[in-house]
Amino acid sequence: MGFDRDVLSSRALKRRSMLRAAGAVAATGALVSGARASVVPEGKRGDGVRDVVVIGAGLSGLTAARDLVRAGCEKVLVLEARDRVGGRTFNHDLGGGVISEGGGEWIGPSQTAIADLARELGVGTFDSFYAGKSVYLAGETSFAQDNGNGGTGTPAAIVGKLADLARKVTSGTPWTAADAAALDRISFGDWLAQQGVGAEDLFSIGRSTRLSFGVPPASLSFLYYLSVLNSSDCSVEKLESMKGGAQQTRLVGGSQRLSQEMARALGERVRLSSPVRRISGWDRDLVEIETDRGLVRARQVIAALSPSLCNRIAFDPPLPAGRAELQRRWPAHAPMRKTVHVYPRPFWREAGLNGQILQVDGPLLWCCDNSPPDASLGVINAFVEPGRLPADPKAAEAVLSQIYAQALGEAARHPVQFHDLDWGKLDDWSLSCTSPLPAGFLTALGPHLSAPVGRLLWAGTETADIWSGAMDGAVRAGHRAALQALGALAKA
Amino acid sequence: MNRKLILTGGLLAVGLVVATTAVGPGLIRGQRFERAFKQELARSDGDAPDLSPTCVHCHGAAGAAQNSRYAALAGQPAAYLEAQLQAFADGRRSSPQMGPLAASLTSAQIKELAAYYARQAPQPSEAVAQDAALQRRGEAVVTARGCAGCHGERLVGTPAAPRLAGQGEAYVADQLAAFQHGARKDPTGAMNSLAGQLSAAEIQAAAHYVAGLSPQAAR
């Protein structure tokens, strides 16, 4: 599993960034390097049994480990497959201390778990930039419009109906809703068709789900869509907007910093480049975890991974049928591809534009102004369709520069940096960014999502009660798994 | 990436809003845009299966991938596409992305998708960098190994084997490597034994050569 093959296919990144990405972690420093030397199967040494092994050094796993240590549970080890922490968060280093996020980046109202974590770690926040007009492109034509809050084109009647339905679907356990079976039998697309929504509104809603879930409405269970809406105060606007919505706020220094700060504090309790291949004896008192860098034993295991990644680990004895089926069928076909154009300054702001572009028919799904808080550089972050934009970074950069020039002006033709991150081709350690659950999935398999199995506990944003799929959900799931582990250890 | 982590933002409030709020040159621009927007919507493929927009993300519009790392589906033989979706669904072909997706489809949906992509006109994938020497080496490999025997003259595909001509260079190289290492298994074993005999350089050359061929059958 050559995870560093073709890491970030970006010109600026190719040489430098591998070093920098490593360097970002190396800032956490000596800590990890000490751990790297240890390949001795420590279980054999007798003293190496951990109270808890956490698999995955993303937001969820590191939150769990941090909670455990703070609760006095010292013998904790975090195993991470990559040579960096942060999971689906990643900071592109633009130089001079400026970053642009290649993965998850926004937080919003009611996402209090991640906001609290940032505060505790001393990571500041600032507002996303959205003031001015967005530009819409169709063929050779363009149109600029100030939409106020980056709100959706979802028709008001449907927004109200969706809110009413979402109130009855609890986000953490949607399969317990009174009419769960009926809502899970159809797709969001089926429901929209029943409402007689017109072609233009369907386009807007479809673009919105492509961005939020990676798929069109026809591929999303209606029950699942409602459960996500339930996290967002049952409001489509709050789910999709910047102002007052889930994209309102960014983290100073980038979202990956949260993981880097937690890893720094955990020190040698975080072990990088250690993919877990097999977990044995999860039904006994001591669980054996086989990694590429030796065997580890633990009393409790927290798998802070998506079910798709869990599915790549061998379990002995095999997992119970329901959990195994959940992992096997968990959808992973929504890897996003995010690019970065860097300019000397955010020149579009002077023309009253907010840097947001939506292309009706082309590789660009949507882009926005992702400049640093002091606007010392101009940054455009784009979500693109991987299949419609060349893999070659020079070609990809040129295609997008042309689109940006059409929307923002000629200055857009000359970015000073370009970065490209296609999560679908990056490596084997994320697989997908979101989980577009199809019709029928949650009512059949949902109850297996976070139910402990023997000594195995499940974390990762997918298992969150609230804001599942978001960074906030990852933090919440980490807190919950740490409590579960402490409870299990106390009973043992 | 992650949902909210991602954003969504301004979705169109086109339509009447545009026409009524814009004035002067803005109105004209708005009307032009609205016309073009409606044309784009009307152009969308009437006979596309409901689920095909899901495939677009990686495989391009109407299966014409413009990214060499993703499989181009347009014009591939229906029997081949159907067999691959079935293989993904039951785990005979391994892919964390395609496996669960294919498993969520009914046999009827698989047949419908396969037939839809088979009738799309094949398009060349992402442009291949000019390298005449590499191309010659690739042609020699393809000729020596008799690829046309199964993949058809000019490698445009047959009911038994997919079109290679104009397929993505990186995708072809990835698949040859997967056959070589056994990560992908050809039911007949032919591709595994053939790829097993190729060097990394030969794989690179063969992928380069086939990616540069015209995907259209000779008239």
Tab-separated table of C-alpha atoms in Angstrom, chain B:
chain	number	residue	atom	x	y	z
B	1	MET	CA	-13.839	17.251	1.907
B	2	ASN	CA	-15.971	16.439	4.732
B	3	ARG	CA	-19.354	17.874	4.278
B	4	LYS	CA	-19.644	20.934	6.293
B	5	LEU	CA	-16.060	20.880	6.209
B	6	ILE	CA	-16.693	21.518	2.701
B	7	LEU	CA	-19.004	24.079	2.061
B	8	THR	CA	-21.480	24.828	-0.226
B	9	GLY	CA	-22.375	28.235	-0.647
B	10	GLY	CA	-24.065	30.290	-3.028
B	11	LEU	CA	-26.353	28.301	-5.042
B	12	LEU	CA	-28.206	29.869	-7.823
B	13	ALA	CA	-31.069	32.088	-7.271
B	14	VAL	CA	-31.268	32.627	-10.958
B	15	GLY	CA	-34.451	32.753	-12.849
B	16	LEU	CA	-36.836	35.537	-12.077
B	17	VAL	CA	-34.590	37.046	-9.489
B	18	VAL	CA	-32.005	37.715	-12.126
B	19	ALA	CA	-34.445	39.202	-14.560
B	20	THR	CA	-36.158	41.480	-12.096
B	21	THR	CA	-33.305	42.763	-9.990
B	22	ALA	CA	-30.721	43.476	-12.631
B	23	VAL	CA	-30.872	46.690	-14.606
B	24	GLY	CA	-29.273	48.048	-17.761
B	25	PRO	CA	-26.257	46.072	-18.986
B	26	GLY	CA	-26.684	43.832	-15.978
B	27	LEU	CA	-30.144	42.883	-17.164
B	28	ILE	CA	-28.833	41.909	-20.565
B	29	ARG	CA	-26.026	39.899	-19.014
B	30	GLY	CA	-28.515	38.256	-16.716
B	31	GLN	CA	-30.818	37.368	-19.558
B	32	ARG	CA	-27.948	35.990	-21.601
B	33	PHE	CA	-26.818	33.936	-18.672
B	34	GLU	CA	-30.285	32.670	-18.001
B	35	ARG	CA	-30.682	31.584	-21.610
B	36	ALA	CA	-27.352	29.761	-21.552
B	37	PHE	CA	-28.179	28.183	-18.214
B	38	LYS	CA	-31.488	26.878	-19.493
B	39	GLN	CA	-29.796	25.595	-22.633
B	40	GLU	CA	-27.302	23.695	-20.511
B	41	LEU	CA	-30.096	22.160	-18.476
B	42	ALA	CA	-32.059	21.258	-21.602
B	43	ARG	CA	-28.967	19.701	-23.152
B	44	SER	CA	-28.746	17.154	-20.385
B	45	ASP	CA	-29.022	13.678	-21.552
B	46	GLY	CA	-32.622	12.532	-21.621
B	47	ASP	CA	-31.877	8.827	-21.673
B	48	ALA	CA	-29.303	8.837	-18.875
B	49	PRO	CA	-30.145	6.482	-16.009
B	50	ASP	CA	-31.043	8.251	-12.750
B	51	LEU	CA	-27.875	7.046	-11.113
B	52	SER	CA	-25.445	8.091	-13.845
B	53	PRO	CA	-24.840	11.558	-12.334
B	54	THR	CA	-23.115	9.722	-9.484
B	55	CYS	CA	-20.631	8.232	-11.944
B	56	VAL	CA	-19.842	11.654	-13.468
B	57	HIS	CA	-17.819	12.700	-10.433
B	58	CYS	CA	-14.920	10.387	-11.334
B	59	HIS	CA	-15.732	9.108	-14.823
B	60	GLY	CA	-16.600	12.422	-16.482
B	61	ALA	CA	-19.660	13.585	-18.396
B	62	ALA	CA	-21.294	10.659	-20.225
B	63	GLY	CA	-18.349	8.463	-19.204
B	64	ALA	CA	-15.766	10.527	-21.083
B	65	ALA	CA	-13.170	10.898	-18.316
B	66	GLN	CA	-10.759	13.770	-18.854
B	67	ASN	CA	-8.477	12.596	-16.050
B	68	SER	CA	-6.004	9.864	-16.950
B	69	ARG	CA	-6.256	8.245	-13.533
B	70	TYR	CA	-9.956	7.347	-13.838
B	71	ALA	CA	-11.462	4.792	-16.194
B	72	ALA	CA	-13.116	6.136	-19.327
B	73	LEU	CA	-16.437	4.322	-19.672
B	74	ALA	CA	-17.886	5.811	-22.859
B	75	GLY	CA	-18.173	3.281	-25.650
B	76	GLN	CA	-16.881	0.368	-23.617
B	77	PRO	CA	-18.560	-2.938	-24.469
B	78	ALA	CA	-21.733	-3.391	-22.381
B	79	ALA	CA	-20.776	-6.965	-21.511
B	80	TYR	CA	-17.470	-5.777	-20.106
B	81	LEU	CA	-19.015	-2.960	-18.044
B	82	GLU	CA	-21.689	-5.260	-16.679
B	83	ALA	CA	-19.123	-7.910	-15.748
B	84	GLN	CA	-16.975	-5.326	-13.937
B	85	LEU	CA	-19.894	-3.917	-11.950
B	86	GLN	CA	-20.929	-7.447	-10.965
B	87	ALA	CA	-17.323	-8.249	-9.995
B	88	PHE	CA	-17.075	-5.100	-7.872
B	89	ALA	CA	-20.413	-5.937	-6.257
B	90	ASP	CA	-19.417	-9.431	-5.148
B	91	GLY	CA	-15.791	-8.606	-4.340
B	92	ARG	CA	-14.102	-10.449	-7.205
B	93	ARG	CA	-12.667	-7.115	-8.296
B	94	SER	CA	-11.480	-5.146	-5.312
B	95	SER	CA	-12.094	-1.429	-4.909
B	96	PRO	CA	-13.089	0.303	-1.692
B	97	GLN	CA	-14.890	2.952	-3.741
B	98	MET	CA	-16.591	0.823	-6.416
B	99	GLY	CA	-17.317	-2.236	-4.235
B	100	PRO	CA	-20.027	-0.840	-1.945
B	101	LEU	CA	-21.391	1.351	-4.737
B	102	ALA	CA	-21.845	-1.585	-7.111
B	103	ALA	CA	-23.241	-3.728	-4.298
B	104	SER	CA	-25.969	-1.142	-3.766
B	105	LEU	CA	-27.213	-1.588	-7.360
B	106	THR	CA	-29.806	-4.059	-8.565
B	107	SER	CA	-29.006	-6.299	-11.537
B	108	ALA	CA	-31.406	-4.230	-13.599
B	109	GLN	CA	-29.602	-1.009	-12.667
B	110	ILE	CA	-26.253	-2.574	-13.557
B	111	LYS	CA	-27.572	-3.606	-16.955
B	112	GLU	CA	-29.053	-0.170	-17.541
B	113	LEU	CA	-25.824	1.634	-16.641
B	114	ALA	CA	-23.718	-0.743	-18.752
B	115	ALA	CA	-25.980	-0.263	-21.760
B	116	TYR	CA	-25.997	3.519	-21.317
B	117	TYR	CA	-22.207	3.870	-21.232
B	118	ALA	CA	-21.777	1.369	-24.071
B	119	ARG	CA	-23.831	3.575	-26.391
B	120	GLN	CA	-21.910	6.793	-25.631
B	121	ALA	CA	-19.365	7.850	-28.258
B	122	PRO	CA	-15.856	7.120	-26.992
B	123	GLN	CA	-13.669	10.166	-26.412
B	124	PRO	CA	-9.926	10.348	-25.799
B	125	SER	CA	-9.021	10.722	-22.128
B	126	GLU	CA	-6.597	13.343	-20.795
B	127	ALA	CA	-4.027	14.415	-23.396
B	128	VAL	CA	-0.863	12.333	-23.467
B	129	ALA	CA	2.502	14.117	-23.368
B	130	GLN	CA	4.395	13.773	-26.644
B	131	ASP	CA	7.148	11.194	-26.330
B	132	ALA	CA	7.848	9.486	-29.657
B	133	ALA	CA	10.463	7.114	-28.265
B	134	LEU	CA	8.185	5.931	-25.465
B	135	GLN	CA	5.355	5.545	-27.928
B	136	ARG	CA	7.483	3.345	-30.197
B	137	ARG	CA	8.532	1.173	-27.290
B	138	GLY	CA	4.911	0.873	-26.222
B	139	GLU	CA	3.789	-0.093	-29.714
B	140	ALA	CA	6.459	-2.782	-29.779
B	141	VAL	CA	5.217	-4.201	-26.452
B	142	VAL	CA	1.595	-4.161	-27.578
B	143	THR	CA	2.478	-5.854	-30.867
B	144	ALA	CA	4.737	-8.446	-29.295
B	145	ARG	CA	2.131	-9.384	-26.683
B	146	GLY	CA	-0.680	-9.610	-29.212
B	147	CYS	CA	-3.029	-7.311	-27.288
B	148	ALA	CA	-5.197	-6.813	-30.381
B	149	GLY	CA	-6.088	-10.515	-30.245
B	150	CYS	CA	-8.578	-9.815	-27.468
B	151	HIS	CA	-8.900	-6.018	-27.435
B	152	GLY	CA	-9.615	-5.792	-31.142
B	153	GLU	CA	-7.933	-4.190	-34.056
B	154	ARG	CA	-6.569	-0.773	-33.082
B	155	LEU	CA	-7.500	-1.800	-29.520
B	156	VAL	CA	-10.988	-0.320	-29.760
B	157	GLY	CA	-12.502	-3.150	-27.712
B	158	THR	CA	-14.542	-6.287	-28.362
B	159	PRO	CA	-17.393	-7.879	-26.413
B	160	ALA	CA	-14.724	-9.943	-24.652
B	161	ALA	CA	-12.284	-7.186	-23.722
B	162	PRO	CA	-12.382	-3.450	-23.090
B	163	ARG	CA	-11.299	-0.623	-25.337
B	164	LEU	CA	-7.754	0.448	-24.544
B	165	ALA	CA	-7.389	3.039	-27.313
B	166	GLY	CA	-7.680	6.493	-25.777
B	167	GLN	CA	-8.074	5.078	-22.273
B	168	GLY	CA	-6.344	7.051	-19.490
B	169	GLU	CA	-2.604	6.490	-19.405
B	170	ALA	CA	-2.298	6.330	-15.612
B	171	TYR	CA	-5.399	4.141	-15.325
B	172	VAL	CA	-4.023	1.591	-17.814
B	173	ALA	CA	-0.675	1.541	-16.019
B	174	ASP	CA	-2.420	1.091	-12.655
B	175	GLN	CA	-4.490	-1.816	-13.996
B	176	LEU	CA	-1.489	-3.570	-15.539
B	177	ALA	CA	0.316	-3.249	-12.214
B	178	ALA	CA	-2.764	-4.585	-10.396
B	179	PHE	CA	-2.918	-7.603	-12.750
B	180	GLN	CA	0.792	-8.114	-12.214
B	181	HIS	CA	0.547	-8.137	-8.425
B	182	GLY	CA	-2.711	-10.048	-8.368
B	183	ALA	CA	-4.689	-7.189	-6.834
B	184	ARG	CA	-6.924	-7.512	-9.899
B	185	LYS	CA	-7.768	-10.932	-11.251
B	186	ASP	CA	-8.762	-11.676	-14.803
B	187	PRO	CA	-11.292	-14.563	-14.687
B	188	THR	CA	-9.376	-16.273	-17.509
B	189	GLY	CA	-6.020	-15.545	-15.897
B	190	ALA	CA	-4.744	-14.252	-19.236
B	191	MET	CA	-4.105	-10.683	-18.115
B	192	ASN	CA	-2.401	-11.814	-14.939
B	193	SER	CA	0.060	-14.031	-16.740
B	194	LEU	CA	0.641	-11.464	-19.472
B	195	ALA	CA	1.162	-8.537	-17.097
B	196	GLY	CA	3.348	-10.748	-14.950
B	197	GLN	CA	5.867	-10.859	-17.748
B	198	LEU	CA	6.090	-7.099	-18.224
B	199	SER	CA	8.722	-4.861	-16.689
B	200	ALA	CA	7.720	-1.589	-15.066
B	201	ALA	CA	9.195	0.227	-18.066
B	202	GLU	CA	7.170	-1.904	-20.484
B	203	ILE	CA	3.986	-1.172	-18.532
B	204	GLN	CA	4.699	2.539	-18.693
B	205	ALA	CA	5.406	2.388	-22.425
B	206	ALA	CA	2.361	0.265	-23.257
B	207	ALA	CA	0.079	2.572	-21.247
B	208	HIS	CA	1.530	5.605	-22.990
B	209	TYR	CA	1.032	4.060	-26.411
B	210	VAL	CA	-2.560	2.898	-26.000
B	211	ALA	CA	-3.600	6.167	-24.328
B	212	GLY	CA	-2.450	8.042	-27.422
B	213	LEU	CA	-4.509	5.973	-29.874
B	214	SER	CA	-7.783	7.220	-31.295
B	215	PRO	CA	-10.650	5.652	-29.354
B	216	GLN	CA	-12.926	5.596	-32.398
B	217	ALA	CA	-13.103	2.419	-34.443
B	218	ALA	CA	-11.667	2.842	-37.945
B	219	ARG	CA	-14.370	3.677	-40.393
